[in-house]
Amino acid sequence: MNKLEASFVLLSVTFFWGIQYMFLGNIPEGISTFAFLTLTNAIGFILVASVFYKEFMRITRKLVWKSFLTAVLLFGFNVLLTMGSRSMETSTASFLAAAYIIFIPAVMVVLRKKIYRRNVAGVLMALVGIFLATGIGFGAGGGGMTGLSGGIFYLLGADIFFAVYIVVLEELAGDLSPVLLSMGQMFFGSLFGLCGWLVVQPETIVNLPMETQFWASVLVIAVFIRGFTTVMQVYAQRYVSALNASLIFSMEIIFTLVSMQFLPLLLGEEREPLTAAKVCGCLCIIVGALVSEGVIRIPSSRRRQG
């Protein structure tokens, strides 16, 4: 796999992330976040393990340790993401979840990684696009700030976890089996979730809701988010830098806005209108990603000496 192919794989990952928020919002009030994460991680693990069971022969102590370490970061991200998304509008949750690109450069500086000027320019342009696409910061007319409540703190906390995860994954995934690392993450995620479930809401372990909407959300997240995107992100990010990967992931809001034009019709929910500001925001995000990749070059302040 080359860099271009890896970028398209990460784009497919971003697509599924973009449509997940409508399903996260369908978790019943009586079900804890830990229960939902236990179910989705366990089902995702079983699905991947049933296909790649021969990979278990390659398990090493180093892989178990790195799986545990990355699972802690990923579990922290998923807990806060799920808690925040349950109480917020879909587009607003998608915006705040994509705001981890703000923290990526800071994490890279702390870990003494090199950052290019075009990367910073691309991040800033994508951030402007996210603001435009969601209407955050444009007053009551934009509609982006309604229903934030405490969910904003959960999602900003999730951003920090995911920013660290993206940067750390670039270092850890290079010499390991992506499938085994991903299965390890889902396995430990299931254990972490089960521990939290037993503490917070043990009575629901044998009394889960039977609503079709709930189990549809569980299966969609388990198959496409846990099973597919976890494996493919680990695999593809070996060929794409953390900062460029974050710019691709920033397109998540684009897929969210597009999917909200047709998914609500299938789920019987209200469709969110597509405005000119949202379209401009999506274009800014795309341009920002192209600038960061060097496809679009920004003018240099250096002048040739005559």
XYZ file of C-alpha atoms in Angstrom:
306
model
C 0.000 0.000 0.000
C 1.326 3.448 -0.918
C 0.495 6.823 0.607
C -2.307 7.608 -1.858
C -4.016 4.261 -1.320
C -3.665 4.660 2.447
C -5.243 8.119 2.215
C -8.275 6.669 0.416
C -8.566 3.957 3.073
C -8.519 6.620 5.796
C -11.147 8.517 3.823
C -13.400 5.445 3.932
C -12.778 5.263 7.685
C -13.790 8.918 7.947
C -17.018 8.222 6.058
C -18.168 5.677 8.630
C -17.148 7.956 11.496
C -19.232 10.699 9.907
C -22.460 8.686 9.945
C -22.075 7.198 13.433
C -23.491 10.164 15.385
C -27.077 9.520 14.355
C -26.743 6.012 15.782
C -25.003 7.159 18.971
C -27.959 9.446 19.582
C -30.313 6.432 19.566
C -28.950 4.879 22.769
C -31.809 4.732 25.333
C -31.477 6.818 28.483
C -31.606 3.703 30.647
C -28.494 2.149 29.062
C -25.073 3.244 30.281
C -22.258 4.233 27.957
C -20.187 1.366 29.377
C -22.859 -1.170 28.405
C -22.943 0.146 24.843
C -19.143 0.058 24.538
C -18.975 -3.464 25.973
C -21.476 -4.769 23.443
C -19.999 -3.016 20.411
C -16.390 -3.895 21.262
C -17.268 -7.527 22.023
C -19.247 -7.991 18.804
C -16.543 -6.232 16.782
C -13.870 -8.452 18.341
C -15.827 -11.643 17.616
C -16.404 -10.636 13.988
C -12.760 -9.782 13.293
C -11.457 -12.794 15.248
C -13.726 -15.179 13.336
C -12.176 -14.019 10.059
C -8.543 -13.647 11.154
C -8.333 -16.388 13.802
C -5.039 -17.665 12.371
C -3.400 -14.381 13.401
C -3.590 -15.449 17.059
C -0.492 -17.601 16.507
C 1.538 -14.391 16.123
C 0.652 -12.838 19.494
C 3.646 -11.518 21.455
C 4.101 -9.744 24.782
C 5.002 -6.539 22.972
C 1.793 -6.687 20.984
C -0.302 -7.282 24.114
C 1.338 -4.326 25.863
C 0.879 -1.975 22.904
C -2.698 -3.160 22.440
C -3.387 -2.386 26.092
C -1.778 1.062 25.883
C -3.648 2.121 22.755
C -6.864 0.534 24.058
C -6.729 2.812 27.113
C -6.538 5.885 24.860
C -9.199 4.589 22.477
C -11.528 3.584 25.305
C -11.186 6.998 26.947
C -12.023 8.577 23.601
C -15.039 6.328 22.982
C -16.474 6.801 26.482
C -16.345 10.590 26.261
C -17.474 10.623 22.612
C -20.521 8.472 23.353
C -21.460 10.428 26.484
C -21.169 13.746 24.664
C -22.954 12.659 21.482
C -25.984 11.297 23.316
C -27.079 14.775 24.441
C -26.188 16.897 21.397
C -27.334 17.617 17.856
C -25.653 15.424 15.245
C -23.800 18.181 13.359
C -22.659 19.885 16.578
C -21.337 16.607 17.975
C -19.512 15.956 14.704
C -17.903 19.405 14.824
C -16.667 19.027 18.376
C -15.458 15.481 17.713
C -13.430 16.736 14.734
C -11.837 19.495 16.806
C -9.018 17.145 17.834
C -7.040 18.576 14.906
C -6.429 21.576 17.188
C -4.578 19.357 19.650
C -2.537 17.330 17.126
C 0.209 19.981 16.622
C 0.509 20.483 20.400
C 0.882 16.736 20.984
C 3.484 16.542 18.214
C 5.464 19.406 19.739
C 5.422 17.694 23.144
C 6.677 14.478 21.529
C 9.277 16.477 19.543
C 7.918 15.629 16.123
C 8.563 17.840 13.100
C 5.730 20.034 11.820
C 5.789 21.757 8.424
C 4.304 25.168 7.686
C 1.883 23.694 5.151
C 0.573 21.291 7.822
C -0.247 24.134 10.204
C -1.866 26.131 7.365
C -3.961 23.112 6.407
C -5.120 22.570 10.005
C -6.151 26.224 10.374
C -8.052 26.171 7.082
C -9.823 22.940 8.032
C -10.748 24.423 11.415
C -12.311 27.455 9.698
C -14.210 25.051 7.465
C -15.534 23.108 10.455
C -16.773 26.350 12.037
C -18.551 27.292 8.804
C -19.977 23.826 8.236
C -21.644 23.674 11.650
C -22.467 27.319 12.333
C -20.565 27.264 15.623
C -19.867 30.787 16.770
C -22.379 32.511 14.435
C -25.068 33.188 16.986
C -28.554 31.857 17.238
C -29.017 31.898 13.491
C -26.431 29.220 12.940
C -28.058 26.800 15.275
C -24.762 25.143 16.081
C -24.602 26.054 19.745
C -28.028 24.790 20.746
C -28.118 21.903 23.159
C -24.411 21.924 24.002
C -24.822 21.605 27.795
C -22.097 19.537 29.428
C -21.563 17.510 26.268
C -18.983 20.015 25.055
C -16.611 19.065 27.871
C -17.008 15.360 27.167
C -16.230 15.847 23.472
C -13.261 18.145 24.051
C -11.906 15.542 26.462
C -12.458 12.917 23.762
C -10.496 15.116 21.338
C -7.461 15.109 23.618
C -7.534 11.320 23.953
C -7.865 10.865 20.197
C -5.146 13.387 19.346
C -2.706 11.473 21.548
C -3.931 8.180 20.062
C -3.322 9.296 16.464
C 0.219 10.493 17.197
C 1.118 7.457 19.338
C -0.371 5.042 16.791
C 2.043 6.326 14.158
C 4.921 5.129 16.354
C 3.422 1.870 17.620
C 1.707 0.407 14.559
C 4.686 0.201 12.216
C 6.082 -3.206 13.202
C 2.907 -4.919 14.424
C 0.056 -6.779 12.773
C -2.751 -4.220 12.297
C -5.365 -6.949 12.718
C -3.902 -8.250 15.987
C -3.406 -4.750 17.386
C -7.005 -3.874 16.522
C -8.347 -7.093 18.027
C -6.335 -6.382 21.167
C -7.862 -2.913 21.367
C -11.386 -4.311 21.050
C -10.670 -7.102 23.551
C -9.358 -4.721 26.203
C -12.096 -2.232 25.327
C -14.659 -4.945 26.080
C -13.023 -5.670 29.445
C -12.797 -1.983 30.391
C -16.423 -1.479 29.392
C -17.591 -4.545 31.322
C -15.834 -3.340 34.482
C -17.529 0.041 34.174
C -20.869 -1.620 33.409
C -20.666 -3.818 36.524
C -19.962 -0.771 38.686
C -22.453 1.693 37.186
C -25.417 -0.422 36.063
C -25.047 -4.152 36.874
C -28.799 -4.807 36.846
C -29.050 -4.210 33.074
C -26.583 -6.980 32.158
C -29.442 -9.497 32.105
C -32.122 -6.952 31.243
C -31.105 -5.288 27.991
C -33.685 -3.387 25.908
C -35.200 -5.216 22.950
C -35.956 -2.137 20.819
C -34.960 -2.556 17.166
C -33.491 0.958 17.071
C -31.082 0.187 19.921
C -29.792 -3.074 18.456
C -29.515 -1.523 15.006
C -27.221 1.110 16.542
C -25.208 -1.576 18.345
C -24.704 -3.603 15.164
C -23.839 -0.611 12.962
C -21.237 0.659 15.438
C -19.880 -2.855 16.121
C -19.472 -3.826 12.465
C -18.470 -0.579 10.790
C -16.840 1.452 13.584
C -15.259 -1.217 15.795
C -14.747 -3.975 13.232
C -13.899 -2.069 10.050
C -12.517 1.359 10.946
C -10.369 0.200 13.875
C -8.490 -2.297 11.708
C -8.231 -0.082 8.643
C -7.039 2.973 10.569
C -4.223 1.006 12.198
C -3.255 -0.492 8.839
C -3.400 2.679 6.732
C -1.847 5.061 9.233
C 1.469 3.256 8.873
C 1.784 5.037 5.520
C 0.368 8.473 6.405
C 1.745 10.924 8.979
C -0.340 11.700 12.063
C -0.948 15.308 11.022
C -1.991 14.442 7.474
C -4.209 11.660 8.817
C -5.917 14.171 11.105
C -6.615 16.429 8.113
C -8.275 13.526 6.291
C -10.287 12.764 9.421
C -11.415 16.412 9.572
C -13.596 15.629 6.535
C -15.803 13.714 8.950
C -18.157 16.707 9.240
C -18.622 16.647 5.443
C -19.829 13.052 5.529
C -22.021 13.874 8.532
C -23.728 16.747 6.733
C -24.189 14.761 3.514
C -25.504 11.667 5.301
C -27.977 13.818 7.215
C -29.693 14.572 3.911
C -30.777 10.952 3.388
C -30.225 8.863 6.564
C -33.013 10.633 8.511
C -35.444 9.604 5.778
C -34.514 5.955 6.362
C -34.607 6.281 10.155
C -37.752 8.400 10.323
C -35.987 11.429 11.801
C -35.839 15.121 10.909
C -33.475 16.096 8.081
C -30.958 18.894 8.700
C -30.980 21.510 5.878
C -27.843 22.051 3.793
C -26.915 25.766 3.700
C -24.419 27.812 1.683
C -22.258 28.280 4.798
C -22.052 24.517 5.277
C -21.059 23.985 1.648
C -18.339 26.673 1.940
C -17.136 25.049 5.137
C -16.855 21.666 3.450
C -14.833 23.223 0.613
C -12.470 24.843 3.146
C -11.887 21.469 4.795
C -11.081 19.835 1.453
C -8.695 22.666 0.505
C -7.057 22.455 3.934
C -6.392 18.739 3.461
C -4.918 19.374 -0.008
C -2.691 22.169 1.344
C -1.397 19.917 4.121
C -0.617 17.163 1.598
C 1.254 19.642 -0.621
C -1.160 19.234 -3.545
C -1.956 22.942 -3.229
C 1.145 24.967 -2.429
C 1.018 28.095 -0.290
C 3.224 31.078 -1.268
C 6.609 31.158 0.459
C 7.730 34.279 2.304
C 11.271 33.702 1.138
C 12.453 35.707 -1.846
C 15.167 34.739 -4.220
C 18.282 36.753 -3.824
C 19.225 38.462 -7.069
